[in-house]
mmCIF file of C-alpha atoms in Angstrom:
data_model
loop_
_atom_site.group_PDB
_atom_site.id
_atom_site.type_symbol
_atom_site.label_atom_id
_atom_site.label_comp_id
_atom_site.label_asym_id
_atom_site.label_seq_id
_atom_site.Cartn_x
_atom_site.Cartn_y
_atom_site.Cartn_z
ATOM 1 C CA UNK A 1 -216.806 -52.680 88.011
ATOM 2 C CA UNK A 2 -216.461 -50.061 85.415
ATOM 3 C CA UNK A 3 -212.958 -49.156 86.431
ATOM 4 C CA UNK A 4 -211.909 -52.559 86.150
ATOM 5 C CA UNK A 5 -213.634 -52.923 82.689
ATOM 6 C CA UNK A 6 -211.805 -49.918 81.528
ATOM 7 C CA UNK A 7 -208.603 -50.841 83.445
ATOM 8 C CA UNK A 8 -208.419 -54.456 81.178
ATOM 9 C CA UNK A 9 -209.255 -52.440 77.966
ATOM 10 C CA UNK A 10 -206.657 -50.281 78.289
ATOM 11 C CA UNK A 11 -204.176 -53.175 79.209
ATOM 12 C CA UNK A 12 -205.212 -54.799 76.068
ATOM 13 C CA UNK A 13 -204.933 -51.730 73.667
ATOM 14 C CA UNK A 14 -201.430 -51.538 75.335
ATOM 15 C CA UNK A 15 -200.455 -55.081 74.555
ATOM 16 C CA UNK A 16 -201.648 -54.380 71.390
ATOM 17 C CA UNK A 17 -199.458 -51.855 70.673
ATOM 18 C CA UNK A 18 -196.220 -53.068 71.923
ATOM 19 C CA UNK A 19 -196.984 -56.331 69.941
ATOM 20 C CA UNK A 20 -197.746 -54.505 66.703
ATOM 21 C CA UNK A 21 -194.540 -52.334 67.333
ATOM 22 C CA UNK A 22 -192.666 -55.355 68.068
ATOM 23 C CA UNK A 23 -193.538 -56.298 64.849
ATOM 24 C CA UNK A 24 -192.716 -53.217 62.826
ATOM 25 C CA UNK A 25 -188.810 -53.241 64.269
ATOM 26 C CA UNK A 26 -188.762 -56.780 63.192
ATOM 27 C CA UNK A 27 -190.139 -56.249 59.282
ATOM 28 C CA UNK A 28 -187.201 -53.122 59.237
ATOM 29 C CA UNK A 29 -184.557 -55.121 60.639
ATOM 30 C CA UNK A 30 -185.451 -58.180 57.962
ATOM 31 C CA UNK A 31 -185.599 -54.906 55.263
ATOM 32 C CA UNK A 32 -182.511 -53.433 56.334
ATOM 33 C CA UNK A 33 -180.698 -57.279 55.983
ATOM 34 C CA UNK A 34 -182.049 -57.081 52.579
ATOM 35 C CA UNK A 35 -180.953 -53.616 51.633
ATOM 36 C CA UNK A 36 -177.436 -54.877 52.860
ATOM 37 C CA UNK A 37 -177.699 -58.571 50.970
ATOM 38 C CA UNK A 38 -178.578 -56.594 47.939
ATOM 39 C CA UNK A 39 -175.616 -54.211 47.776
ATOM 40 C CA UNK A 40 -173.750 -57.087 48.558
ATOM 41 C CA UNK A 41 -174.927 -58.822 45.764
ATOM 42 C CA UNK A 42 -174.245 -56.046 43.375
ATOM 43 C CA UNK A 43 -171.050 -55.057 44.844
ATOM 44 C CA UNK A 44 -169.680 -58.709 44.005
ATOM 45 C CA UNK A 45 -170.267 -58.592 40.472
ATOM 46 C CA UNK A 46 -167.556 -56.341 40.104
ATOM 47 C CA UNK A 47 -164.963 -56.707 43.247
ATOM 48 C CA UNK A 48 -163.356 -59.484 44.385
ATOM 49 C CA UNK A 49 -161.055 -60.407 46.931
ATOM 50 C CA UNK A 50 -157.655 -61.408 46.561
ATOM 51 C CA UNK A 51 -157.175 -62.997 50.074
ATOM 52 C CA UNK A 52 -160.450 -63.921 51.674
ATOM 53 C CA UNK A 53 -162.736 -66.705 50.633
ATOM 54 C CA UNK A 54 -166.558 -65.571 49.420
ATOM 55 C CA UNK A 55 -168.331 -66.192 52.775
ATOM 56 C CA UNK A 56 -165.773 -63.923 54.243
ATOM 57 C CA UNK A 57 -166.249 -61.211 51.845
ATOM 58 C CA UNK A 58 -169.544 -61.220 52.098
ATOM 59 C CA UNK A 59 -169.178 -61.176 55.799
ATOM 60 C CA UNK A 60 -166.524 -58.038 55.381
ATOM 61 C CA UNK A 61 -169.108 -56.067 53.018
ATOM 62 C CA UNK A 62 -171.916 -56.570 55.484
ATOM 63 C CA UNK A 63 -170.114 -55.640 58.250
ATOM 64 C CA UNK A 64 -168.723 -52.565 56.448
ATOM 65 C CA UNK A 65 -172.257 -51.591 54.568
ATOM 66 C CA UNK A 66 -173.495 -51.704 58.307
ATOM 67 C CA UNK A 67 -171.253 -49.943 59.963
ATOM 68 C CA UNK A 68 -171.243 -46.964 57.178
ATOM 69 C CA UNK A 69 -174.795 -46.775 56.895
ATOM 70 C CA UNK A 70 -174.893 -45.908 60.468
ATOM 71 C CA UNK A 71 -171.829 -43.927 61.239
ATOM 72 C CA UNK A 72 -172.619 -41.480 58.272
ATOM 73 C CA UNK A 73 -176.293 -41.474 58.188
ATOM 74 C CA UNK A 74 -176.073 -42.421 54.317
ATOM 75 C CA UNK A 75 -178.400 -45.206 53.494
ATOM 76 C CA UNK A 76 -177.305 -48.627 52.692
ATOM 77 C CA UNK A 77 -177.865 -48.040 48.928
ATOM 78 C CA UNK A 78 -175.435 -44.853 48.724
ATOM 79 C CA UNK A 79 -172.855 -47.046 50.871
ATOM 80 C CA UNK A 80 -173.353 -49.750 48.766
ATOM 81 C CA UNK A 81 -172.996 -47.525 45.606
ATOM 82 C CA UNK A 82 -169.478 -45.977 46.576
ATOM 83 C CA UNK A 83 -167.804 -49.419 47.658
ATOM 84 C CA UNK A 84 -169.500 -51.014 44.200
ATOM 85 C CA UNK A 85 -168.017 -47.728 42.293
ATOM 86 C CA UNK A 86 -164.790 -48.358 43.641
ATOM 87 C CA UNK A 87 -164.804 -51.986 42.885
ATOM 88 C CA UNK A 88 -166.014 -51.472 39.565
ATOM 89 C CA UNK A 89 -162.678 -48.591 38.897
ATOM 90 C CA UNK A 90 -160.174 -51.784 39.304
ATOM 91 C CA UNK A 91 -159.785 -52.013 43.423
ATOM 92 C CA UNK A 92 -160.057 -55.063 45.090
ATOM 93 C CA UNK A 93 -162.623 -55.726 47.942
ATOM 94 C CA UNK A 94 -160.013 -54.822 50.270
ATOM 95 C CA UNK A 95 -159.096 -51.746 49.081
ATOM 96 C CA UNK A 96 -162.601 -50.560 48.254
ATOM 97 C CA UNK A 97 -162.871 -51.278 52.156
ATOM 98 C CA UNK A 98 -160.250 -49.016 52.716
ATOM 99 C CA UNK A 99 -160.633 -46.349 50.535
ATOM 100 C CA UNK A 100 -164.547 -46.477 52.057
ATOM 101 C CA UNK A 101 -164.200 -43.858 54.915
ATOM 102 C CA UNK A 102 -162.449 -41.154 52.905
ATOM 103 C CA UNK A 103 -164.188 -41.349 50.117
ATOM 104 C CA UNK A 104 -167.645 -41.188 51.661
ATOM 105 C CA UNK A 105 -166.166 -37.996 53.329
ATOM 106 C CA UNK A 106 -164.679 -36.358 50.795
ATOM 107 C CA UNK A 107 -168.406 -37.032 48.649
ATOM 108 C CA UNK A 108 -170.149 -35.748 51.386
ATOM 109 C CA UNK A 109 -167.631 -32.665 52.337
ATOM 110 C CA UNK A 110 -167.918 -31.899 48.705
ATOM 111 C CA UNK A 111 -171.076 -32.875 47.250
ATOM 112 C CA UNK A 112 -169.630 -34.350 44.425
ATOM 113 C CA UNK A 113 -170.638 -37.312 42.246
ATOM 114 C CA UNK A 114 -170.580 -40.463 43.295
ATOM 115 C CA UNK A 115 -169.100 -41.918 40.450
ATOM 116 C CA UNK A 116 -166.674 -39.463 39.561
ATOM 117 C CA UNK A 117 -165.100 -39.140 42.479
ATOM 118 C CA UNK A 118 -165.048 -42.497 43.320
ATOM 119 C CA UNK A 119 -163.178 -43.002 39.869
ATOM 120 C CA UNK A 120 -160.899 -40.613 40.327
ATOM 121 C CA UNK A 121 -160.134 -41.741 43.841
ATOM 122 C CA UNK A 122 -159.429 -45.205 42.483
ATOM 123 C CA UNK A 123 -157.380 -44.007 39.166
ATOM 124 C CA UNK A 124 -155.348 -41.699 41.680
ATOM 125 C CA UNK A 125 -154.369 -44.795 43.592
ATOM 126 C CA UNK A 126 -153.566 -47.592 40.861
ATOM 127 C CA UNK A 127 -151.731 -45.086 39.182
ATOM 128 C CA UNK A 128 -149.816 -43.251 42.638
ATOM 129 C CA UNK A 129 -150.666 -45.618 45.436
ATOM 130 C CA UNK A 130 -147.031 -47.521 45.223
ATOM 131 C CA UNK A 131 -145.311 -44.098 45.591
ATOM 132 C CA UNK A 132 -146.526 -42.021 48.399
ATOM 133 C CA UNK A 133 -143.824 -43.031 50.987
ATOM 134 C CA UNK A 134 -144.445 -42.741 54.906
ATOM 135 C CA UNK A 135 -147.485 -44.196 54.671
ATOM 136 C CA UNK A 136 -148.615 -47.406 57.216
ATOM 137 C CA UNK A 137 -151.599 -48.598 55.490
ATOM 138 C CA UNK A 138 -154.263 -48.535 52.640
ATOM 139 C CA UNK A 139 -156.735 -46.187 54.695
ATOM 140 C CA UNK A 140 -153.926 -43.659 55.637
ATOM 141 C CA UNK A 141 -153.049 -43.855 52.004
ATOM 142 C CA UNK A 142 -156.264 -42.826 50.697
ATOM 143 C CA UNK A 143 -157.132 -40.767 53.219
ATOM 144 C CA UNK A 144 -153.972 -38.709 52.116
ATOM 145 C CA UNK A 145 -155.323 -38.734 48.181
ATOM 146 C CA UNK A 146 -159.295 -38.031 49.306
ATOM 147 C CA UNK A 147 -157.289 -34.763 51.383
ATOM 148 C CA UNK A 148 -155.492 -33.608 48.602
ATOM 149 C CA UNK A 149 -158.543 -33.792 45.667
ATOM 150 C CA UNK A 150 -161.322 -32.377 48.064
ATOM 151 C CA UNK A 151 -158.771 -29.781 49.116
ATOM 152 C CA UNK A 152 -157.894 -28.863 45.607
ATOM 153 C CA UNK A 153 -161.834 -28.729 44.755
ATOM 154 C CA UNK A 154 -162.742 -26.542 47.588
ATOM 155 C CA UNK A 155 -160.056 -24.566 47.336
ATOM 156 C CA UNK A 156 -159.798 -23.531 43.600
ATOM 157 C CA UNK A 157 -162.764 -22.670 41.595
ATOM 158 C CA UNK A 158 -162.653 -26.100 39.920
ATOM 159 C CA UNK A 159 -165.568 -28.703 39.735
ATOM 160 C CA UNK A 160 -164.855 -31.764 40.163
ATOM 161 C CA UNK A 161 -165.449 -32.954 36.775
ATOM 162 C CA UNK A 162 -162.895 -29.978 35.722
ATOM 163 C CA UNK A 163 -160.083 -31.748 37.800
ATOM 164 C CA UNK A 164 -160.985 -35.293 36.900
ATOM 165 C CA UNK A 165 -160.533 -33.639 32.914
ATOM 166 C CA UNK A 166 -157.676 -32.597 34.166
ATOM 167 C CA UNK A 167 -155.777 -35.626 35.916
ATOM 168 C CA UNK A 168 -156.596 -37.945 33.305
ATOM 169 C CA UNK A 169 -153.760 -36.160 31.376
ATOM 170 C CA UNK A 170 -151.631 -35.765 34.080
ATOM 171 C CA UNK A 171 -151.864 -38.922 36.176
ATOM 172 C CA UNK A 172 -150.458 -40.933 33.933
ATOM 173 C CA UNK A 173 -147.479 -38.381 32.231
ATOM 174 C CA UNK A 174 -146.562 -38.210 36.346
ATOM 175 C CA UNK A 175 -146.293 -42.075 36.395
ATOM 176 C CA UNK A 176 -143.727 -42.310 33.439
ATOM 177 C CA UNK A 177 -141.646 -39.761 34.978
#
């Protein structure tokens, strides 16, 4: 009969489409692993760890590159560009880890550069993080320092480049004393 006909058709067509949208989540979720393997690639050429064996920094990246990606809504590239920046200012893998959620907030909050920020968050810490006292862990610790610098740059009429100009003098006269 012709509702039958038409009945089978449509079943088809339907098939069809699930199978073909089956598909399509399968080729993003292989791209998205590759976006991830890639940052991950380029974040190691200038982190490492000082604790956990390769496999297990790769794992950590992943993990973190993942998680970022999708509690932010920044892609895996801009994730993957503020823990390599980090890495690549003199922080270890850990750290970078740690500095991760502040930073990403303060770059958002802020709009600022990437790299300068990123920078300055890391120069901040190697050349402060041993003396803020009170503090429990890495993360608190630069959550405290991404508070203070987006603070100051909201707050004032600097730009961020203006107070990175500006603490590369200071930072390190406030270390010596």
């Amino acid at each position: 009969s012709l509702g039958g006909i038409i009945t089978r058709q449509l079943e088809f067509v339907s098939g069809a489409l699930l199978i073909a949208n089956t598909f399509q989540f399968v080729r993003a979720g292989f791209k998205n692993t590759f976006d991830t393997l890639t940052e991950v690639q380029r974040i190691l050429t200038v982190s490492r760890s000082d604790f956990l064996s390769t496999a297990d920094t790769v794992k950590l990246l992943t993990n973190t590159i993942d998680t970022f990606s999708t509690k932010t809504g920044s892609s895996i590239k801009e994730v993957g560009s503020v823990l390599k920046e980090l890495g690549s200012a003199g922080l270890t893998t850990e750290q970078s880890v740690a500095a991760l959620d502040s930073t990403l907030n303060n770059i958002i909050g802020t709009d600022s550069s990437v790299v300068e920020t990123t920078r300055l968050v890391a120069s901040t810490y190697n050349i402060l993080g041993n003396t803020v006292t009170g503090v429990a862990d890495q993360a608190t610790n630069f959550t405290r320092i991404n508070d203070i610098l987006a603070r100051a740059t909201l707050e004032s009429s600097l730009e961020l480049d203006q107070l990175v100009q500006a603490l590369k003098f200071s930072l390190p006269a406030s270390k010596e004393a």
